[in-house]
mmCIF file of C-alpha atoms in Angstrom:
data_model
loop_
_atom_site.group_PDB
_atom_site.id
_atom_site.type_symbol
_atom_site.label_atom_id
_atom_site.label_comp_id
_atom_site.label_asym_id
_atom_site.label_seq_id
_atom_site.Cartn_x
_atom_site.Cartn_y
_atom_site.Cartn_z
ATOM 1 C CA MET A 1 125.653 303.079 83.683
ATOM 2 C CA ASP A 2 126.696 301.659 87.056
ATOM 3 C CA SER A 3 128.202 298.385 85.841
ATOM 4 C CA HIS A 4 130.710 297.302 83.188
ATOM 5 C CA ALA A 5 127.863 296.793 80.724
ATOM 6 C CA GLU A 6 124.102 297.103 80.477
ATOM 7 C CA ALA A 7 121.146 296.604 78.206
ATOM 8 C CA SER A 8 119.236 299.852 78.576
ATOM 9 C CA VAL A 9 115.532 299.714 77.733
ATOM 10 C CA GLU A 10 113.554 302.809 76.793
ATOM 11 C CA LEU A 11 110.089 301.956 78.100
ATOM 12 C CA GLY A 12 108.562 305.035 76.491
ATOM 13 C CA ALA A 13 109.564 303.638 73.103
ATOM 14 C CA ILE A 14 107.572 300.472 73.797
ATOM 15 C CA THR A 15 104.563 302.519 74.897
ATOM 16 C CA ARG A 16 104.719 304.707 71.781
ATOM 17 C CA ASN A 17 105.297 301.732 69.486
ATOM 18 C CA ILE A 18 102.179 300.037 70.838
ATOM 19 C CA ALA A 19 100.090 303.188 70.470
ATOM 20 C CA ALA A 20 101.274 303.632 66.871
ATOM 21 C CA LEU A 21 100.691 299.982 66.008
ATOM 22 C CA ARG A 22 97.245 300.056 67.578
ATOM 23 C CA ALA A 23 96.319 303.029 65.388
ATOM 24 C CA HIS A 24 97.769 301.260 62.339
ATOM 25 C CA VAL A 25 95.677 298.092 62.778
ATOM 26 C CA ALA A 26 92.450 299.667 64.073
ATOM 27 C CA PRO A 27 89.743 298.560 64.554
ATOM 28 C CA ALA A 28 91.495 295.278 65.391
ATOM 29 C CA ALA A 29 92.653 294.839 68.973
ATOM 30 C CA LEU A 30 96.353 294.355 69.741
ATOM 31 C CA MET A 31 98.208 291.706 71.703
ATOM 32 C CA ALA A 32 101.704 292.671 72.843
ATOM 33 C CA VAL A 33 103.795 289.494 72.914
ATOM 34 C CA VAL A 34 106.165 289.575 75.893
ATOM 35 C CA LYS A 35 107.460 285.994 75.716
ATOM 36 C CA ALA A 36 111.172 285.252 76.193
ATOM 37 C CA ASN A 37 111.483 287.858 78.951
ATOM 38 C CA GLY A 38 109.855 290.463 76.753
ATOM 39 C CA TYR A 39 112.191 289.657 73.845
ATOM 40 C CA GLY A 40 115.044 290.241 76.274
ATOM 41 C CA HIS A 41 113.726 293.626 77.401
ATOM 42 C CA GLY A 42 112.252 292.448 80.735
ATOM 43 C CA ALA A 43 108.805 290.850 80.698
ATOM 44 C CA VAL A 44 107.018 292.763 83.450
ATOM 45 C CA PRO A 45 108.399 296.244 82.620
ATOM 46 C CA ALA A 46 107.756 295.649 78.915
ATOM 47 C CA ALA A 47 104.213 294.437 79.603
ATOM 48 C CA ARG A 48 103.472 297.481 81.752
ATOM 49 C CA ALA A 49 104.823 299.780 79.050
ATOM 50 C CA ALA A 50 102.751 297.986 76.419
ATOM 51 C CA ALA A 51 99.623 298.264 78.557
ATOM 52 C CA ALA A 52 100.299 301.974 78.947
ATOM 53 C CA GLY A 53 100.333 302.209 75.140
ATOM 54 C CA GLY A 54 96.914 300.572 74.921
ATOM 55 C CA ALA A 55 97.726 296.880 74.434
ATOM 56 C CA ASP A 56 94.459 294.963 74.829
ATOM 57 C CA TRP A 57 96.091 291.569 75.374
ATOM 58 C CA LEU A 58 99.449 290.151 76.422
ATOM 59 C CA GLY A 59 100.984 287.062 74.845
ATOM 60 C CA VAL A 60 103.491 284.599 76.299
ATOM 61 C CA VAL A 61 104.592 281.051 75.492
ATOM 62 C CA HIS A 62 104.884 279.312 78.844
ATOM 63 C CA VAL A 63 102.514 279.265 81.821
ATOM 64 C CA ALA A 64 105.359 280.393 84.082
ATOM 65 C CA GLU A 65 105.704 283.535 81.960
ATOM 66 C CA ALA A 66 101.989 284.266 82.335
ATOM 67 C CA LEU A 67 102.095 283.769 86.107
ATOM 68 C CA GLU A 68 105.092 286.133 86.301
ATOM 69 C CA LEU A 69 102.949 288.830 84.664
ATOM 70 C CA ARG A 70 100.064 288.185 87.036
ATOM 71 C CA ALA A 71 102.468 288.366 90.008
ATOM 72 C CA GLY A 72 103.698 291.673 88.572
ATOM 73 C CA GLY A 73 100.176 293.098 88.749
ATOM 74 C CA LEU A 74 99.216 292.829 85.073
ATOM 75 C CA GLN A 75 95.451 292.307 84.773
ATOM 76 C CA GLU A 76 95.076 292.304 80.982
ATOM 77 C CA PRO A 77 93.936 289.123 79.212
ATOM 78 C CA ILE A 78 96.970 286.862 78.728
ATOM 79 C CA LEU A 79 97.293 284.051 76.202
ATOM 80 C CA CYS A 80 99.845 281.229 76.453
ATOM 81 C CA LEU A 81 100.608 280.658 72.795
ATOM 82 C CA MET A 82 102.189 277.216 73.002
ATOM 83 C CA ALA A 83 100.301 274.125 74.096
ATOM 84 C CA VAL A 84 102.636 272.067 76.286
ATOM 85 C CA PRO A 85 101.182 269.040 78.133
ATOM 86 C CA GLU A 86 103.487 269.410 81.140
ATOM 87 C CA HIS A 87 102.508 272.997 81.914
ATOM 88 C CA GLY A 88 100.620 273.857 85.107
ATOM 89 C CA HIS A 89 97.277 274.339 83.407
ATOM 90 C CA ALA A 90 95.116 274.370 86.551
ATOM 91 C CA GLU A 91 97.208 277.144 88.061
ATOM 92 C CA ALA A 92 96.953 279.109 84.829
ATOM 93 C CA ILE A 93 93.172 278.672 84.679
ATOM 94 C CA ALA A 94 92.872 279.823 88.272
ATOM 95 C CA ALA A 95 94.900 282.924 87.360
ATOM 96 C CA ARG A 96 92.544 283.702 84.424
ATOM 97 C CA VAL A 97 95.199 282.898 81.829
ATOM 98 C CA ASP A 98 93.983 281.788 78.398
ATOM 99 C CA LEU A 99 95.464 278.579 77.002
ATOM 100 C CA SER A 100 95.950 277.212 73.509
ATOM 101 C CA ALA A 101 94.889 273.810 72.183
ATOM 102 C CA GLY A 102 95.638 272.307 68.796
ATOM 103 C CA SER A 103 94.683 268.679 69.423
ATOM 104 C CA THR A 104 91.911 266.644 70.989
ATOM 105 C CA ASP A 105 94.404 265.498 73.640
ATOM 106 C CA MET A 106 95.114 269.073 74.713
ATOM 107 C CA VAL A 107 91.409 269.924 74.799
ATOM 108 C CA ALA A 108 90.904 266.951 77.150
ATOM 109 C CA ARG A 109 93.852 268.019 79.319
ATOM 110 C CA LEU A 110 92.512 271.557 79.640
ATOM 111 C CA ALA A 111 89.016 270.299 80.452
ATOM 112 C CA ALA A 112 90.474 268.116 83.226
ATOM 113 C CA ALA A 113 92.579 271.006 84.527
ATOM 114 C CA ALA A 114 89.466 273.186 84.602
ATOM 115 C CA GLU A 115 87.755 270.707 86.930
ATOM 116 C CA GLN A 116 90.817 270.875 89.172
ATOM 117 C CA ALA A 117 90.835 274.695 89.064
ATOM 118 C CA GLY A 118 87.121 274.958 89.735
ATOM 119 C CA ARG A 119 86.398 277.230 86.782
ATOM 120 C CA PRO A 120 86.149 276.831 83.000
ATOM 121 C CA ALA A 121 89.339 277.089 81.003
ATOM 122 C CA ARG A 122 89.523 279.958 78.522
ATOM 123 C CA VAL A 123 90.803 278.284 75.355
ATOM 124 C CA HIS A 124 92.038 279.408 71.949
ATOM 125 C CA LEU A 125 91.883 276.612 69.373
ATOM 126 C CA LYS A 126 94.800 276.673 66.955
ATOM 127 C CA ALA A 127 94.553 275.619 63.321
ATOM 128 C CA ASP A 128 97.666 274.716 61.351
ATOM 129 C CA THR A 129 97.107 276.627 58.104
ATOM 130 C CA GLY A 130 100.511 275.895 56.593
ATOM 131 C CA LEU A 131 103.338 276.578 59.063
ATOM 132 C CA SER A 132 103.332 272.853 59.991
ATOM 133 C CA ARG A 133 104.287 273.649 63.563
ATOM 134 C CA GLY A 134 101.671 273.865 66.322
ATOM 135 C CA GLY A 135 97.939 273.504 65.759
ATOM 136 C CA ALA A 136 95.572 271.028 64.162
ATOM 137 C CA THR A 137 95.790 270.225 60.465
ATOM 138 C CA LEU A 138 92.637 270.923 58.527
ATOM 139 C CA ALA A 139 92.070 267.151 58.463
ATOM 140 C CA ASP A 140 92.175 266.971 62.281
ATOM 141 C CA TRP A 141 90.385 270.290 62.841
ATOM 142 C CA PRO A 142 86.799 268.917 62.907
ATOM 143 C CA ALA A 143 87.704 266.441 65.664
ATOM 144 C CA VAL A 144 89.332 269.209 67.729
ATOM 145 C CA LEU A 145 86.224 271.373 67.286
ATOM 146 C CA ALA A 146 83.946 268.496 68.294
ATOM 147 C CA ALA A 147 85.995 267.834 71.435
ATOM 148 C CA ALA A 148 85.958 271.528 72.278
ATOM 149 C CA ARG A 149 82.215 271.791 71.698
ATOM 150 C CA GLU A 150 81.617 268.813 73.992
ATOM 151 C CA ALA A 151 83.860 270.264 76.731
ATOM 152 C CA GLN A 152 82.231 273.658 76.348
ATOM 153 C CA ASP A 153 78.718 272.198 76.596
ATOM 154 C CA ALA A 154 79.868 270.436 79.787
ATOM 155 C CA GLY A 155 80.964 273.773 81.233
ATOM 156 C CA ARG A 156 84.633 272.881 81.368
ATOM 157 C CA ILE A 157 86.017 275.216 78.723
ATOM 158 C CA THR A 158 85.038 278.408 76.945
ATOM 159 C CA VAL A 159 86.307 278.777 73.401
ATOM 160 C CA VAL A 160 87.531 282.369 73.434
ATOM 161 C CA GLY A 161 89.581 282.365 70.254
ATOM 162 C CA LEU A 162 90.417 280.637 66.989
ATOM 163 C CA TRP A 163 93.876 281.307 65.676
ATOM 164 C CA SER A 164 96.795 280.385 63.455
ATOM 165 C CA HIS A 165 100.286 281.633 62.542
ATOM 166 C CA PHE A 166 101.976 282.636 59.290
ATOM 167 C CA ALA A 167 105.050 281.004 57.815
ATOM 168 C CA SER A 168 106.193 283.814 55.510
ATOM 169 C CA ALA A 169 104.353 287.053 56.288
ATOM 170 C CA ASP A 170 107.729 288.820 56.354
ATOM 171 C CA GLU A 171 108.172 288.049 52.639
ATOM 172 C CA PRO A 172 105.722 290.444 50.925
ATOM 173 C CA GLY A 173 103.966 288.740 48.046
ATOM 174 C CA ASN A 174 104.897 285.219 49.107
ATOM 175 C CA PRO A 175 102.069 282.999 47.759
ATOM 176 C CA SER A 176 101.869 281.127 51.070
ATOM 177 C CA ILE A 177 100.336 284.244 52.668
ATOM 178 C CA ALA A 178 97.206 284.084 50.507
ATOM 179 C CA GLY A 179 97.160 280.299 50.868
ATOM 180 C CA GLN A 180 97.179 280.518 54.664
ATOM 181 C CA LEU A 181 94.546 283.242 54.700
ATOM 182 C CA ALA A 182 92.304 280.989 52.606
ATOM 183 C CA ALA A 183 92.980 278.021 54.876
ATOM 184 C CA PHE A 184 92.215 280.123 57.960
ATOM 185 C CA LYS A 185 88.974 281.328 56.399
ATOM 186 C CA GLU A 186 88.046 277.706 55.762
ATOM 187 C CA ALA A 187 88.937 276.734 59.337
ATOM 188 C CA LEU A 188 86.708 279.518 60.652
ATOM 189 C CA ALA A 189 83.820 278.364 58.461
ATOM 190 C CA VAL A 190 84.192 274.778 59.653
ATOM 191 C CA ALA A 191 84.200 276.037 63.260
ATOM 192 C CA GLU A 192 81.033 278.029 62.670
ATOM 193 C CA SER A 193 79.311 275.007 61.202
ATOM 194 C CA ALA A 194 80.374 273.050 64.291
ATOM 195 C CA GLY A 195 78.694 275.611 66.531
ATOM 196 C CA ILE A 196 81.911 277.288 67.711
ATOM 197 C CA THR A 197 81.700 281.085 67.688
ATOM 198 C CA PRO A 198 84.869 282.657 69.128
ATOM 199 C CA ARG A 199 85.189 286.116 70.616
ATOM 200 C CA VAL A 200 88.452 286.740 68.763
ATOM 201 C CA ARG A 201 90.006 285.414 65.575
ATOM 202 C CA HIS A 202 93.715 286.050 65.093
ATOM 203 C CA ILE A 203 96.460 285.063 62.659
ATOM 204 C CA ALA A 204 98.560 288.223 62.152
ATOM 205 C CA ASN A 205 102.049 288.517 63.617
ATOM 206 C CA THR A 206 104.088 291.754 63.471
ATOM 207 C CA ALA A 207 104.846 291.439 59.755
ATOM 208 C CA ALA A 208 101.224 290.689 58.836
ATOM 209 C CA ALA A 209 99.913 293.378 61.170
ATOM 210 C CA LEU A 210 102.080 295.889 59.333
ATOM 211 C CA ASP A 211 101.761 294.615 55.785
ATOM 212 C CA VAL A 212 98.692 292.359 55.323
ATOM 213 C CA PRO A 213 95.465 294.223 56.213
ATOM 214 C CA ALA A 214 93.318 291.177 55.364
ATOM 215 C CA ALA A 215 95.034 289.240 58.157
ATOM 216 C CA ARG A 216 94.094 291.560 61.006
ATOM 217 C CA TYR A 217 90.669 290.074 61.842
ATOM 218 C CA ASP A 218 89.724 290.879 65.474
ATOM 219 C CA LEU A 219 93.195 290.836 67.006
ATOM 220 C CA VAL A 220 96.825 291.063 65.919
ATOM 221 C CA ARG A 221 99.770 289.629 67.857
ATOM 222 C CA VAL A 222 102.720 291.999 67.849
ATOM 223 C CA GLY A 223 106.014 290.632 69.149
ATOM 224 C CA GLY A 224 109.091 292.296 67.665
ATOM 225 C CA GLY A 225 107.111 295.369 66.635
ATOM 226 C CA SER A 226 106.418 296.142 70.280
ATOM 227 C CA TYR A 227 110.155 296.694 70.731
ATOM 228 C CA GLY A 228 110.697 298.601 67.475
ATOM 229 C CA LEU A 229 111.833 295.561 65.503
ATOM 230 C CA ALA A 230 110.485 293.722 62.460
ATOM 231 C CA THR A 231 111.589 290.932 60.144
ATOM 232 C CA LEU A 232 110.255 292.617 57.010
ATOM 233 C CA PRO A 233 112.832 293.440 54.312
ATOM 234 C CA GLY A 234 114.687 296.540 55.427
ATOM 235 C CA GLY A 235 113.476 296.172 58.971
ATOM 236 C CA PRO A 236 110.753 298.095 60.804
ATOM 237 C CA PRO A 237 109.043 301.230 59.490
ATOM 238 C CA ALA A 238 110.601 304.482 60.656
ATOM 239 C CA TRP A 239 107.707 305.167 63.024
ATOM 240 C CA LEU A 240 108.709 302.234 65.223
ATOM 241 C CA ARG A 241 111.629 302.888 67.574
ATOM 242 C CA PRO A 242 114.056 300.198 68.811
ATOM 243 C CA ALA A 243 113.796 300.154 72.599
ATOM 244 C CA MET A 244 117.060 298.459 73.635
ATOM 245 C CA THR A 245 120.598 299.850 73.682
ATOM 246 C CA LEU A 246 123.523 297.566 74.537
ATOM 247 C CA ARG A 247 126.509 299.457 75.900
ATOM 248 C CA ALA A 248 129.678 298.726 77.840
ATOM 249 C CA ARG A 249 132.757 300.454 79.244
ATOM 250 C CA LEU A 250 136.269 299.647 78.063
ATOM 251 C CA SER A 251 137.964 297.673 80.809
ATOM 252 C CA LEU A 252 141.514 297.977 79.414
ATOM 253 C CA VAL A 253 143.260 299.997 76.703
ATOM 254 C CA LYS A 254 146.800 299.410 75.405
ATOM 255 C CA ARG A 255 149.123 300.271 72.539
ATOM 256 C CA VAL A 256 150.582 297.370 70.599
ATOM 257 C CA PRO A 257 153.075 297.251 67.714
ATOM 258 C CA ALA A 258 152.458 296.233 64.120
ATOM 259 C CA GLY A 259 152.276 292.476 63.638
ATOM 260 C CA THR A 260 150.522 291.781 66.959
ATOM 261 C CA GLY A 261 148.209 288.772 66.846
ATOM 262 C CA VAL A 262 144.898 289.432 68.602
ATOM 263 C CA SER A 263 142.520 287.053 70.392
ATOM 264 C CA TYR A 264 142.087 283.298 69.955
ATOM 265 C CA GLY A 265 143.710 281.799 66.883
ATOM 266 C CA HIS A 266 145.293 285.133 65.927
ATOM 267 C CA ARG A 267 142.669 285.525 63.221
ATOM 268 C CA TYR A 268 143.434 289.229 63.341
ATOM 269 C CA THR A 269 146.895 290.753 63.203
ATOM 270 C CA THR A 270 147.605 294.478 63.532
ATOM 271 C CA THR A 271 149.048 296.105 60.427
ATOM 272 C CA ARG A 272 150.612 299.029 62.307
ATOM 273 C CA GLU A 273 151.071 300.334 65.818
ATOM 274 C CA THR A 274 147.564 300.704 67.188
ATOM 275 C CA THR A 275 145.345 300.995 70.249
ATOM 276 C CA LEU A 276 143.372 297.959 71.371
ATOM 277 C CA GLY A 277 140.397 298.274 73.712
ATOM 278 C CA LEU A 278 138.901 295.436 75.726
ATOM 279 C CA VAL A 279 135.086 295.327 75.848
ATOM 280 C CA PRO A 280 133.798 293.115 78.701
ATOM 281 C CA LEU A 281 131.085 291.378 76.665
ATOM 282 C CA GLY A 282 131.382 288.065 74.832
ATOM 283 C CA TYR A 283 129.361 285.189 73.496
ATOM 284 C CA ALA A 284 128.210 284.205 76.996
ATOM 285 C CA ASP A 285 126.553 287.631 77.078
ATOM 286 C CA GLY A 286 124.944 287.170 73.692
ATOM 287 C CA ILE A 287 127.560 288.612 71.325
ATOM 288 C CA PRO A 288 127.552 286.045 68.502
ATOM 289 C CA ARG A 289 130.952 284.530 67.816
ATOM 290 C CA ALA A 290 130.223 285.070 64.121
ATOM 291 C CA ALA A 291 130.565 288.834 64.717
ATOM 292 C CA SER A 292 134.344 288.429 64.774
ATOM 293 C CA GLY A 293 135.946 290.979 62.435
ATOM 294 C CA LEU A 294 132.812 293.030 61.765
ATOM 295 C CA PRO A 295 132.556 296.824 62.339
ATOM 296 C CA LEU A 296 129.726 296.561 64.847
ATOM 297 C CA VAL A 297 131.029 298.631 67.767
ATOM 298 C CA SER A 298 130.397 302.368 68.028
ATOM 299 C CA ALA A 299 132.543 304.794 70.007
ATOM 300 C CA ARG A 300 133.513 308.437 69.696
ATOM 301 C CA GLY A 301 131.111 308.983 66.807
ATOM 302 C CA ARG A 302 132.182 306.190 64.470
ATOM 303 C CA ARG A 303 132.170 302.424 63.944
ATOM 304 C CA TRP A 304 135.069 300.155 64.852
ATOM 305 C CA PRO A 305 135.832 296.535 63.941
ATOM 306 C CA ILE A 306 135.847 293.676 66.402
ATOM 307 C CA ALA A 307 139.487 292.608 66.241
ATOM 308 C CA GLY A 308 139.684 288.846 65.984
ATOM 309 C CA THR A 309 137.657 286.130 67.654
ATOM 310 C CA VAL A 310 134.752 286.933 69.969
ATOM 311 C CA CYS A 311 135.591 285.284 73.304
ATOM 312 C CA MET A 312 133.217 283.976 75.948
ATOM 313 C CA ASP A 313 133.461 287.084 78.114
ATOM 314 C CA GLN A 314 135.134 289.791 76.028
ATOM 315 C CA ILE A 315 135.902 291.232 72.648
ATOM 316 C CA VAL A 316 138.829 293.336 71.452
ATOM 317 C CA VAL A 317 138.344 296.452 69.332
ATOM 318 C CA ASP A 318 141.038 298.032 67.179
ATOM 319 C CA PHE A 319 140.812 301.809 67.701
ATOM 320 C CA GLY A 320 143.809 302.791 65.597
ATOM 321 C CA ASP A 321 145.131 306.110 66.932
ATOM 322 C CA GLU A 322 141.840 307.188 68.499
ATOM 323 C CA PRO A 323 142.504 308.545 72.020
ATOM 324 C CA VAL A 324 140.322 306.134 73.942
ATOM 325 C CA GLY A 325 140.808 305.214 77.584
ATOM 326 C CA ALA A 326 139.645 302.662 80.132
ATOM 327 C CA GLY A 327 136.128 303.505 81.257
ATOM 328 C CA ASP A 328 135.084 305.013 77.916
ATOM 329 C CA GLU A 329 131.664 303.940 76.721
ATOM 330 C CA VAL A 330 131.083 301.866 73.606
ATOM 331 C CA VAL A 331 127.694 301.019 72.088
ATOM 332 C CA LEU A 332 127.085 297.733 70.310
ATOM 333 C CA PHE A 333 123.562 298.468 69.172
ATOM 334 C CA GLY A 334 120.796 300.950 69.828
ATOM 335 C CA PRO A 335 118.105 302.947 68.001
ATOM 336 C CA GLY A 336 120.690 304.461 65.651
ATOM 337 C CA ASP A 337 120.286 308.036 66.886
ATOM 338 C CA ASP A 338 124.027 308.701 66.933
ATOM 339 C CA GLY A 339 125.029 306.472 64.061
ATOM 340 C CA GLU A 340 125.479 303.383 66.229
ATOM 341 C CA PRO A 341 124.552 299.994 64.751
ATOM 342 C CA THR A 342 121.004 298.774 65.274
ATOM 343 C CA ALA A 343 119.908 295.252 66.134
ATOM 344 C CA GLN A 344 118.581 295.142 62.571
ATOM 345 C CA GLU A 345 122.113 295.807 61.259
ATOM 346 C CA TRP A 346 123.576 293.145 63.546
ATOM 347 C CA GLY A 347 121.039 290.659 62.227
ATOM 348 C CA GLU A 348 121.728 291.530 58.597
ATOM 349 C CA ALA A 349 125.509 291.368 59.110
ATOM 350 C CA LEU A 350 125.221 287.932 60.711
ATOM 351 C CA GLY A 351 122.615 286.442 58.399
ATOM 352 C CA THR A 352 119.912 286.291 61.060
ATOM 353 C CA ILE A 353 117.138 288.538 62.427
ATOM 354 C CA SER A 354 117.088 291.291 65.013
ATOM 355 C CA TYR A 355 114.894 289.133 67.273
ATOM 356 C CA GLU A 356 117.713 286.639 67.745
ATOM 357 C CA ILE A 357 120.107 289.453 68.629
ATOM 358 C CA VAL A 358 117.985 291.027 71.384
ATOM 359 C CA THR A 359 116.656 287.786 72.869
ATOM 360 C CA GLY A 360 120.207 286.424 72.941
ATOM 361 C CA ILE A 361 121.497 289.062 75.368
ATOM 362 C CA SER A 362 121.984 286.900 78.441
ATOM 363 C CA ALA A 363 120.698 287.405 81.967
ATOM 364 C CA ARG A 364 124.144 288.307 83.260
ATOM 365 C CA VAL A 365 123.947 291.602 81.364
ATOM 366 C CA PRO A 366 122.053 293.926 83.735
ATOM 367 C CA ARG A 367 118.891 295.545 82.375
ATOM 368 C CA SER A 368 118.085 299.146 83.162
ATOM 369 C CA HIS A 369 114.679 300.604 82.414
ATOM 370 C CA HIS A 370 113.877 304.265 81.876
ATOM 371 C CA GLU A 371 111.169 306.352 80.271
#
């Protein structure tokens, strides 16, 4: 580690996770979702590692993310999962990037962008089967299909996929899962009757890919699972490995007497003479302020509590009588090999999910990538 802190990414873990997931969902194809800078892991390196593991597709949210992958040499099919009117659709179409549409307006926009790009747009039509987020409701779905059929007959778009997204696939047995599967089946039947025959049908996210075989269809979209994470109860299966480790070096160590107030608001006070260590990471780096007081730092083979309030740029750790020194390494989360916390544990301790933890690590924390 050359700097005061780093988020170290084990690319081989991503590659092996993808290979294992691909075997798990076979014969369905697999899309590795590398949106949000590859869930904080680095979009292009993560995409290359996923491709090495056999990912058939890559998924992003924004056109700019797709173009970054193309500029990085990735040639796999790429789908932009969110339909945003202001995106540079013509540039995406020219770069052979697939786009999503969940309304007649977006179908029209993509058809117009295709004329500008000089080639048909590759489009995935999205049905809202119960998440009530993106996509067409089942009431609006026939009109979207009709618009797409008209644009396809005119040579402006090619309907490559039909898709949807689960609301609660990470809650095994939730009745909405079966309800959305039924709604998706209905949406597919309506599309077929409208003369739309897609190359791929997809609804499964990581949780459904792992836990709901009926949801796999032709393609599954694996986001967190690519990086060894999952939102299922208890986290990911043991055969997925977390790829990111967040570590730092102590920038200052000092002994203080009993009764010393620590950090903003003195929400922590030492109960005896003790050693405090300063970790140069704070909430501007993605350490949630709510982590104040929790034993989420690992050093010298054990866990230590964050002493008092998480600051913008630093946290304080109470090491008791442990003989730590400036420059010693601490680990905030990793794969758990040496007993360090995992992103899953951070999420559980803070009442959120591991995805928020890893995507929240800010750009000012250097990334290092290794096999």
